[in-house]
Amino acid sequence: MEISSLQKARYAYNPKLPAMLRNGIANICVKEGEETQSVADQEKIKALFPNTYGKHEITFEKGENTAPAKKQVVGVILSGGQAPGGHNVVCGLYDALKATNKENVLYGFKKGPSGLLEDDYLIFDDEYIDQFRNTGGFDIIGSGRTKLETKEQFAVAAEVCKKHGITAIVIIGGDDSNTNAAVLAEYFAENNTGVQVIGCPKTIDGDLKNEDIECSFGFDTATKTYSEIIGNIERDANSAKKYWHFIKVMGRSASHVALECALETQPNVCLISEEVAAKKMSLSEIADYIADSVANRAAKGMNFGVAIIPEGVVEFVPEFSVLIHEINELLAGAKADAFNALPTWKDKYAFIENGLTKESMAVFAILPESIQQQLFLERDPHGNVQVSLIESEKLFSALVKDKLSQRKKDGTYNGKFNPLHHFLGYEGRCAFPSNFDSDYCYSLGYNAFMLIQYGYNGYLSKISNLSKPASEWVAGGMPITKMMNIERRHGEDKPVIKKALVELDGKPFKFFAAHREKWAVETCYVYPGAIQYYGPAEVCDITTKTLALEKE
Ligand code: FBP
């Protein structure tokens, strides 16, 4: 297999561990902290997790390793969307497991959680794992979005573990996957299977964080990759001086990715979905907000600019959510067939006009035709609108264009507006992990094995103090139940890890809010450039602005 020079060089990179994990396996002891409580709904969560609730938080320290000597057979699963560093979690886990006992075995279940249910696996050895050190991607075993959540699935998982003598499962995933890890851990404990479950916090979206987990892995590299591209686009915009770039960035519902990219690159506009929801902004208000920046810059002779749009923003516009709800109702069940049978878009439009409320029709009517059609024609297998597919970068540039035409007629604007569109998502999910993610992920995996060795079940591998150099990081574990509350999902009360949205009273947003008026009118672009892997620590090892501001 041909490999690039960078890949070859990255094989030789030695990820940095927190100081307490650096003294060799024989010298890592455990310190138990306080008993824990769930963040909310304590009685309900306790009743649902009688075997795994209320356990102690723990920290590893330098000292004699007192874990029982036991052969460990561990299974690892990658769950959900790719995030840079996933390979290093597996490498860290493997290295700790083999350093403890050469007889220990690591199974990798393929294509996500379904690999465990289908007993589809590979067994890692040095030769195989060495090809993946410090590389991006999840191709080491593949990933998938099958959810492990039913008792039937848990029973199959228990059977597979029994068959291979598996003592622990490590699930590398986001909030949902780790919620399911906690439920699986409880099932294994309740049924005395002897199998432990450990989670690791993954997702580029950055929405798996709380007072214990400072950030999920992959966020650092993905946002640095997007910021490099946005910076390059800004420099192009500032050179050519003729385009407005509308850049949608991935991140699902939360706007952490958009906010971090804005802090890194200082664009003219960045929408924050959580603020849109808090201020109950309408599409028209958002379009006016962007149009103001376009017009103010045009008045200074700058007919160019950059606007960042978070992937999930339309879901946060109240009137748009109502519209989506009405469309889903309008096409529920057999009504979709009647709609689909209509021969032309004109007929379909009449059907829509007839079925929507006046308010929603008014929202629908201002959308560009391509988006209108997308809402009705590209629905998921249940017939629901696929909000994530909506090209919101095009939607907003079209709405801004309408606003500017109006302003031209009113004589309040006399600029040029040439929009270009970009969507940044998959470009960042499998990038070579930054040094931060390489180190963080390796530490998470290594630490996960220490939790296994010491017999913990239903814990999340926790590395903290992340805004400091790796030597000062703190390694330990947190019962997953501590992060849970009860939420209504699909009409049922469910125990889940709370998804972290951007906090409008948090320091990263406040910093952005304090500077954005200036950025909207002036050209204050910052060009972060490509991720650097070799060179001075202040260039190569710095993490995100979000983390730095949060830990200030
Ligand atoms: P996870 O929550 O599984 O980490 O997914 C992250 C993500 O990249 C989102 O930002 C994005 O909306 C989604 O996955 C895309 O999913 P897919 O890979 O299935 O297209």
XYZ file of C-alpha atoms and ligand atoms in Angstrom:
572
model
C 0.000 0.000 0.000
C 1.349 3.465 -0.961
C 1.488 5.872 1.951
C 2.223 9.586 2.068
C 5.367 11.016 3.668
C 3.234 12.623 6.371
C 1.565 9.320 7.183
C 4.967 7.664 7.481
C 6.190 10.450 9.750
C 3.035 10.273 11.880
C 3.565 6.564 12.542
C 6.645 7.585 14.492
C 4.868 10.261 16.570
C 4.716 9.365 20.256
C 1.441 10.640 21.704
C 1.834 12.437 24.998
C 0.142 10.898 28.055
C -0.844 12.732 31.254
C 2.029 12.538 33.757
C 0.197 10.066 36.017
C -0.060 7.532 33.183
C 3.587 7.855 32.166
C 5.225 5.789 34.878
C 4.464 2.357 33.500
C 1.393 0.221 34.179
C 2.882 -1.151 37.425
C 2.922 2.386 38.858
C -0.624 3.567 38.303
C -2.877 3.490 41.328
C -6.429 4.664 41.731
C -7.884 7.273 44.061
C -11.621 7.173 44.647
C -13.368 10.511 44.979
C -16.895 11.444 45.974
C -19.962 9.333 45.309
C -21.830 10.803 42.372
C -25.411 11.829 41.648
C -27.005 12.345 38.257
C -27.184 15.981 37.080
C -30.973 15.903 37.430
C -33.885 13.521 38.077
C -31.805 11.634 40.676
C -34.538 9.327 41.976
C -35.660 8.259 38.517
C -32.127 7.640 37.239
C -31.246 5.750 40.423
C -34.286 3.500 39.994
C -33.331 2.793 36.374
C -29.684 2.052 37.189
C -29.724 0.275 40.571
C -26.387 -1.474 39.930
C -24.366 1.337 38.390
C -25.817 4.510 39.939
C -24.055 6.632 42.542
C -20.563 5.179 42.054
C -17.454 7.191 42.902
C -15.597 9.464 40.554
C -12.016 8.298 40.306
C -8.566 9.684 39.471
C -5.398 7.807 38.630
C -2.199 8.632 40.466
C 1.418 7.548 40.631
C 1.642 4.597 43.010
C 1.616 0.823 43.204
C -0.845 -0.810 40.813
C -3.153 -2.894 42.996
C -5.511 -4.108 40.269
C -6.122 -7.873 40.339
C -4.029 -9.798 37.796
C -6.586 -11.139 35.363
C -6.373 -11.906 31.672
C -8.399 -9.276 29.843
C -10.192 -9.855 26.566
C -11.567 -6.519 25.437
C -13.870 -5.640 22.534
C -13.851 -2.148 21.029
C -16.559 -0.468 18.927
C -16.537 2.807 16.976
C -20.012 4.311 16.868
C -21.503 7.107 14.740
C -19.834 9.722 12.559
C -16.081 9.749 12.049
C -13.990 12.031 14.258
C -10.213 12.537 13.968
C -8.344 10.556 16.597
C -10.556 7.469 16.787
C -7.643 5.289 15.668
C -5.524 6.578 18.520
C -8.158 5.635 21.094
C -7.845 2.071 19.824
C -4.020 2.307 19.790
C -3.886 3.638 23.365
C -6.230 0.897 24.525
C -4.174 -1.754 22.732
C -0.845 -0.504 24.068
C -2.031 -0.389 27.681
C -3.628 -3.821 27.347
C -0.485 -5.407 25.895
C 1.850 -3.565 28.276
C -0.127 -5.087 31.152
C -0.072 -8.633 29.859
C 1.028 -9.922 26.469
C -1.732 -12.553 26.713
C -4.475 -9.921 26.792
C -6.524 -9.742 23.599
C -8.238 -6.853 21.811
C -11.183 -7.577 19.518
C -12.405 -4.881 17.136
C -16.078 -5.223 16.236
C -16.577 -4.090 12.656
C -18.878 -1.421 11.200
C -20.076 -0.090 14.527
C -22.340 -1.642 17.156
C -23.821 -4.026 14.572
C -20.439 -5.804 14.541
C -21.008 -6.888 18.134
C -24.530 -8.140 17.388
C -23.401 -9.962 14.264
C -20.192 -11.247 15.844
C -18.205 -9.636 13.037
C -14.732 -8.837 14.328
C -10.985 -8.819 13.876
C -8.292 -9.420 16.477
C -5.627 -6.723 16.661
C -1.928 -7.427 16.456
C 1.092 -5.101 16.285
C 1.440 -5.273 12.536
C -2.188 -4.330 11.900
C -2.489 -1.605 14.502
C 0.804 0.082 13.566
C -0.669 1.088 10.189
C -3.219 3.297 11.934
C -1.197 5.182 14.542
C -1.876 8.929 14.547
C -3.972 8.727 11.387
C -7.471 10.051 10.751
C -10.512 7.982 9.841
C -12.356 5.078 11.374
C -11.271 2.573 8.721
C -9.340 0.552 11.312
C -12.615 -1.342 12.004
C -15.277 0.913 10.462
C -18.180 2.601 12.220
C -21.959 2.514 12.076
C -25.100 4.074 13.502
C -26.923 0.956 14.749
C -28.174 1.767 18.241
C -27.544 -0.764 21.017
C -30.650 -0.132 23.081
C -33.000 -3.080 23.390
C -32.905 -5.944 25.884
C -32.891 -8.388 22.953
C -29.756 -6.748 21.545
C -28.122 -6.770 24.987
C -28.830 -10.498 25.323
C -27.158 -11.132 21.948
C -24.201 -8.943 23.004
C -23.877 -10.956 26.229
C -23.861 -14.210 24.235
C -21.137 -12.928 21.891
C -19.040 -11.788 24.873
C -19.474 -15.176 26.542
C -18.451 -16.995 23.361
C -15.118 -15.103 23.168
C -14.534 -14.784 26.906
C -14.787 -11.002 26.598
C -14.311 -9.213 29.912
C -15.007 -5.630 28.780
C -16.440 -3.604 25.905
C -15.218 -0.102 25.046
C -17.730 2.027 23.145
C -16.305 5.079 21.394
C -19.230 7.367 20.594
C -21.279 10.493 21.181
C -24.001 11.278 23.718
C -26.450 8.677 22.412
C -23.856 5.903 22.147
C -22.593 6.618 25.654
C -26.147 6.710 26.992
C -26.583 3.264 25.467
C -23.213 2.208 26.937
C -24.606 3.036 30.391
C -27.760 1.008 29.762
C -25.684 -1.929 28.494
C -23.416 -1.666 31.557
C -26.463 -1.849 33.814
C -27.795 -4.871 31.923
C -24.432 -6.672 32.190
C -24.268 -5.930 35.925
C -27.875 -6.962 36.569
C -27.334 -10.249 34.763
C -23.973 -10.960 36.415
C -22.257 -11.380 33.070
C -18.952 -10.139 34.469
C -18.529 -7.913 31.414
C -17.636 -4.260 32.001
C -18.541 -1.354 29.703
C -16.430 1.781 29.303
C -17.324 4.766 27.090
C -15.101 7.319 25.336
C -16.390 10.798 24.356
C -16.320 11.247 20.558
C -17.899 13.725 18.141
C -16.706 16.599 15.998
C -19.932 18.405 16.976
C -18.531 19.264 20.421
C -21.954 18.724 22.008
C -20.829 15.978 24.383
C -19.389 18.098 27.160
C -20.287 18.960 30.705
C -18.599 19.742 33.994
C -16.643 16.479 33.723
C -15.944 16.128 30.029
C -14.202 19.288 28.807
C -14.517 18.365 25.132
C -15.200 15.450 22.875
C -12.355 14.267 20.692
C -12.263 15.244 17.027
C -13.655 18.748 17.640
C -10.147 20.219 17.762
C -8.981 18.776 14.426
C -12.264 19.200 12.564
C -12.626 22.870 13.542
C -8.958 23.545 12.739
C -9.474 21.980 9.306
C -12.611 24.025 8.622
C -10.930 27.160 9.968
C -7.987 26.642 7.639
C -10.389 26.481 4.678
C -12.479 29.426 5.887
C -9.300 31.475 6.388
C -8.203 30.600 2.851
C -11.609 31.635 1.520
C -11.419 34.896 3.490
C -8.040 35.652 1.972
C -9.395 34.913 -1.483
C -12.386 37.144 -0.797
C -10.099 39.917 0.392
C -7.903 39.496 -2.699
C -10.607 39.317 -5.369
C -13.005 41.641 -3.524
C -16.019 40.486 -5.530
C -17.748 37.590 -3.749
C -19.775 36.996 -0.630
C -19.096 33.452 0.598
C -21.835 31.612 2.478
C -20.216 28.690 4.294
C -22.315 26.071 6.052
C -20.410 24.020 8.638
C -21.354 20.647 10.090
C -22.217 20.160 13.710
C -25.794 18.910 13.822
C -28.053 20.972 16.174
C -25.395 22.684 18.268
C -23.357 25.619 16.922
C -20.074 24.829 18.688
C -18.312 24.156 15.378
C -19.558 27.404 13.795
C -18.659 29.412 16.906
C -15.149 27.960 17.154
C -14.532 28.620 13.441
C -15.741 32.204 13.916
C -13.407 32.707 16.878
C -10.544 31.368 14.760
C -11.237 33.311 11.568
C -13.275 36.423 12.492
C -15.713 36.346 9.558
C -18.182 39.158 8.864
C -21.161 37.108 9.979
C -21.668 33.909 11.934
C -25.120 32.715 12.906
C -25.481 30.899 16.210
C -28.551 28.654 16.241
C -28.981 28.833 20.013
C -29.196 32.640 19.806
C -31.660 32.451 16.924
C -33.869 30.287 19.135
C -33.444 32.469 22.233
C -34.347 35.625 20.326
C -37.053 33.784 18.362
C -35.620 35.244 15.167
C -37.602 34.864 11.965
C -36.049 34.044 8.584
C -36.695 37.618 7.545
C -34.905 39.007 10.621
C -31.904 36.769 10.030
C -31.793 37.822 6.369
C -31.927 41.488 7.420
C -29.111 40.929 9.900
C -26.850 39.526 7.169
C -28.025 42.120 4.629
C -26.986 44.878 7.069
C -23.423 43.595 7.023
C -23.472 43.352 3.206
C -24.857 46.888 2.892
C -22.549 48.453 5.482
C -19.520 46.916 3.837
C -20.756 47.942 0.380
C -21.045 51.513 1.632
C -17.304 51.344 2.368
C -16.616 49.923 -1.096
C -16.266 46.322 0.078
C -18.607 44.163 -1.969
C -17.280 40.973 -0.461
C -17.569 39.065 2.740
C -17.815 35.748 4.562
C -20.780 34.358 6.488
C -20.718 31.119 8.499
C -23.988 29.215 8.823
C -24.321 26.344 11.337
C -25.785 23.158 9.909
C -28.818 23.014 12.189
C -29.877 26.664 12.162
C -33.215 26.347 10.367
C -34.528 23.978 13.040
C -34.043 26.786 15.557
C -36.106 29.347 13.653
C -39.486 29.006 15.390
C -41.645 29.723 12.320
C -39.589 27.257 10.284
C -40.064 24.480 12.853
C -43.815 25.056 12.663
C -43.648 24.882 8.871
C -41.711 21.589 8.999
C -44.244 20.190 11.468
C -47.141 21.179 9.209
C -45.480 19.672 6.142
C -44.932 16.397 8.014
C -48.629 16.384 8.979
C -49.730 17.379 5.492
C -47.971 14.407 3.954
C -48.554 11.867 6.731
C -49.615 8.383 5.623
C -51.717 8.064 2.481
C -51.814 11.835 1.903
C -48.283 11.564 0.511
C -49.561 9.337 -2.312
C -52.158 11.924 -3.321
C -49.439 14.581 -3.328
C -46.976 12.451 -5.293
C -49.631 11.655 -7.908
C -49.994 15.329 -8.836
C -48.389 15.821 -12.250
C -46.710 19.254 -12.031
C -45.043 21.456 -9.400
C -47.818 23.984 -10.014
C -50.434 21.395 -8.958
C -48.328 20.432 -5.990
C -47.943 24.086 -4.995
C -51.740 24.506 -5.038
C -52.073 21.414 -2.810
C -49.531 22.917 -0.390
C -51.250 26.305 -0.375
C -54.472 24.577 0.497
C -52.975 22.507 3.306
C -50.718 24.919 5.203
C -51.882 27.553 7.648
C -51.687 31.137 6.446
C -48.659 31.819 8.657
C -46.693 28.813 7.435
C -47.646 29.529 3.843
C -46.178 33.005 4.265
C -42.880 31.442 5.400
C -43.010 28.873 2.609
C -43.679 31.537 0.002
C -40.462 33.443 0.733
C -38.257 30.367 0.271
C -36.384 29.928 -3.005
C -38.133 27.383 -5.234
C -35.246 24.888 -4.995
C -35.653 24.806 -1.187
C -39.456 24.599 -1.447
C -39.112 21.557 -3.660
C -36.477 20.031 -1.419
C -38.862 20.235 1.551
C -41.542 18.288 -0.266
C -39.634 15.943 -2.499
C -36.658 14.694 -0.468
C -38.203 13.144 2.606
C -36.928 10.309 4.802
C -38.420 6.781 4.779
C -41.003 7.894 7.381
C -42.101 10.732 5.121
C -40.538 13.442 7.278
C -38.666 16.448 5.957
C -34.900 15.899 6.174
C -33.905 19.142 7.799
C -30.195 18.279 7.663
C -30.340 18.203 3.866
C -31.666 21.740 3.577
C -29.061 23.875 1.870
C -29.310 26.683 4.387
C -26.279 28.478 2.928
C -28.255 28.867 -0.317
C -31.466 29.637 1.524
C -29.943 32.576 3.383
C -28.044 33.974 0.415
C -31.305 33.922 -1.598
C -33.192 35.668 1.200
C -30.415 38.264 1.536
C -30.518 38.855 -2.209
C -34.265 39.589 -1.982
C -33.663 41.997 0.897
C -30.939 43.798 -1.033
C -33.131 44.103 -4.147
C -35.774 45.699 -1.952
C -33.220 48.065 -0.429
C -32.024 48.996 -3.920
C -35.582 49.911 -4.836
C -35.838 51.987 -1.638
C -32.571 53.675 -2.544
C -30.845 52.569 0.692
C -28.314 50.248 -0.910
C -26.223 50.486 -4.010
C -23.706 47.674 -3.899
C -22.990 44.452 -5.750
C -23.844 41.058 -4.292
C -22.330 37.921 -5.838
C -22.785 34.997 -3.468
C -20.852 31.707 -3.578
C -21.718 28.653 -1.473
C -19.729 26.033 0.411
C -20.521 23.195 2.771
C -17.723 22.062 5.099
C -18.357 18.753 6.807
C -16.773 15.584 5.531
C -13.531 17.495 4.761
C -12.747 17.641 8.468
C -13.972 14.396 9.961
C -11.069 12.196 8.881
C -8.176 14.663 8.819
C -4.889 13.568 10.390
C -5.570 14.268 14.070
C -3.852 17.364 15.436
C -1.253 16.759 18.116
C -3.955 17.636 20.651
C -6.369 15.008 19.335
C -3.554 12.461 18.842
C -2.511 12.902 22.483
C -6.038 13.216 23.908
C -7.339 10.154 22.069
C -4.362 7.983 22.901
C -4.757 9.003 26.549
C -8.508 8.246 26.483
C -7.823 4.738 25.157
C -4.932 4.061 27.537
C -7.015 5.331 30.424
C -10.018 3.229 29.353
C -7.859 0.157 29.857
C -6.849 1.317 33.340
C -10.558 1.605 34.195
C -11.102 -1.918 32.915
C -8.137 -3.279 34.853
C -9.446 -1.756 38.053
C -12.871 -3.331 37.466
C -15.014 -0.252 36.739
C -18.270 -0.633 34.834
C -20.503 2.042 33.299
C -17.728 4.664 33.379
C -16.622 7.228 30.820
C -12.893 7.545 30.261
C -12.100 11.048 31.464
C -9.047 13.180 30.706
C -9.266 16.721 32.038
C -7.284 19.958 32.479
C -7.055 19.917 28.686
C -6.221 23.582 28.190
C -2.850 22.887 29.858
C 0.101 20.923 28.403
C -0.492 17.150 28.275
C 1.883 16.548 31.172
C -0.606 18.402 33.413
C -3.678 16.545 32.186
C -5.602 14.552 34.769
C -6.692 10.971 34.049
C -9.643 9.261 35.669
C -13.185 8.088 35.202
C -16.736 9.243 35.737
C -19.885 7.093 36.127
C -21.930 7.782 32.996
C -25.087 7.954 35.106
C -23.712 11.172 36.636
C -24.216 12.914 33.280
C -27.798 11.767 32.807
C -31.203 13.322 33.105
C -34.662 12.337 31.911
C -35.809 13.696 28.561
C -38.857 13.108 26.413
C -37.817 11.155 23.299
C -40.318 9.812 20.771
C -43.157 10.242 23.258
C -41.383 8.421 26.100
C -39.375 9.503 29.162
C -35.806 8.282 28.638
C -32.584 8.530 30.646
C -30.075 10.343 28.424
C -26.812 12.270 28.602
C -27.768 15.915 28.197
C -26.689 17.335 24.833
C -24.605 20.484 25.348
C -25.692 23.412 23.188
C -23.797 26.706 22.978
C -24.368 28.629 26.211
C -25.225 32.231 25.502
C -23.827 33.280 28.864
C -20.651 31.239 28.325
C -17.303 32.921 27.674
C -16.822 31.751 24.039
C -20.156 33.200 22.910
C -19.678 36.365 24.965
C -16.279 36.952 23.372
C -17.803 36.500 19.922
C -20.744 38.768 20.747
C -18.397 41.486 21.998
C -16.472 41.562 18.705
C -18.939 40.694 15.977
C -20.203 44.218 15.280
C -16.712 45.280 14.318
C -16.115 42.092 12.309
C -19.418 42.641 10.446
C -18.313 45.954 8.941
C -14.533 45.877 8.907
C -12.255 43.247 7.414
C -10.732 41.598 10.486
C -10.058 38.191 8.984
C -7.587 35.835 10.637
C -5.887 33.135 8.573
C -5.120 30.144 10.805
C -3.405 28.092 8.064
C -3.040 24.327 8.029
C -2.689 22.201 11.154
C 0.992 21.928 12.038
C 2.309 18.641 13.358
C 5.997 19.479 13.773
C 7.457 22.633 15.224
C 7.144 24.780 18.330
C 4.480 23.754 20.861
C 2.769 27.171 20.637
C 2.029 26.415 16.973
C 1.479 22.658 17.114
C -0.077 21.836 20.469
C -2.582 24.621 21.083
C -6.193 23.559 21.337
C -9.378 25.409 20.519
C -10.262 29.013 21.367
C -13.479 27.613 22.871
C -11.587 25.531 25.417
C -9.086 28.301 26.110
C -11.895 30.812 26.805
C -13.898 28.334 28.877
C -10.878 27.634 31.072
C -9.647 31.233 31.308
P -21.882 12.046 15.471
O -22.855 12.736 16.343
O -22.210 10.634 15.237
O -20.487 12.244 15.967
O -21.962 12.731 14.031
C -21.353 13.883 13.651
C -21.772 14.342 12.277
O -20.604 14.612 11.535
C -22.682 15.561 12.299
O -21.959 16.761 12.413
C -23.413 15.425 10.993
O -24.645 16.086 11.014
C -23.587 13.947 10.851
O -22.537 13.356 11.572
C -23.567 13.464 9.432
O -23.877 12.124 9.421
P -23.502 11.116 8.251
O -22.074 10.753 8.427
O -24.384 9.959 8.498
O -23.730 11.808 6.946
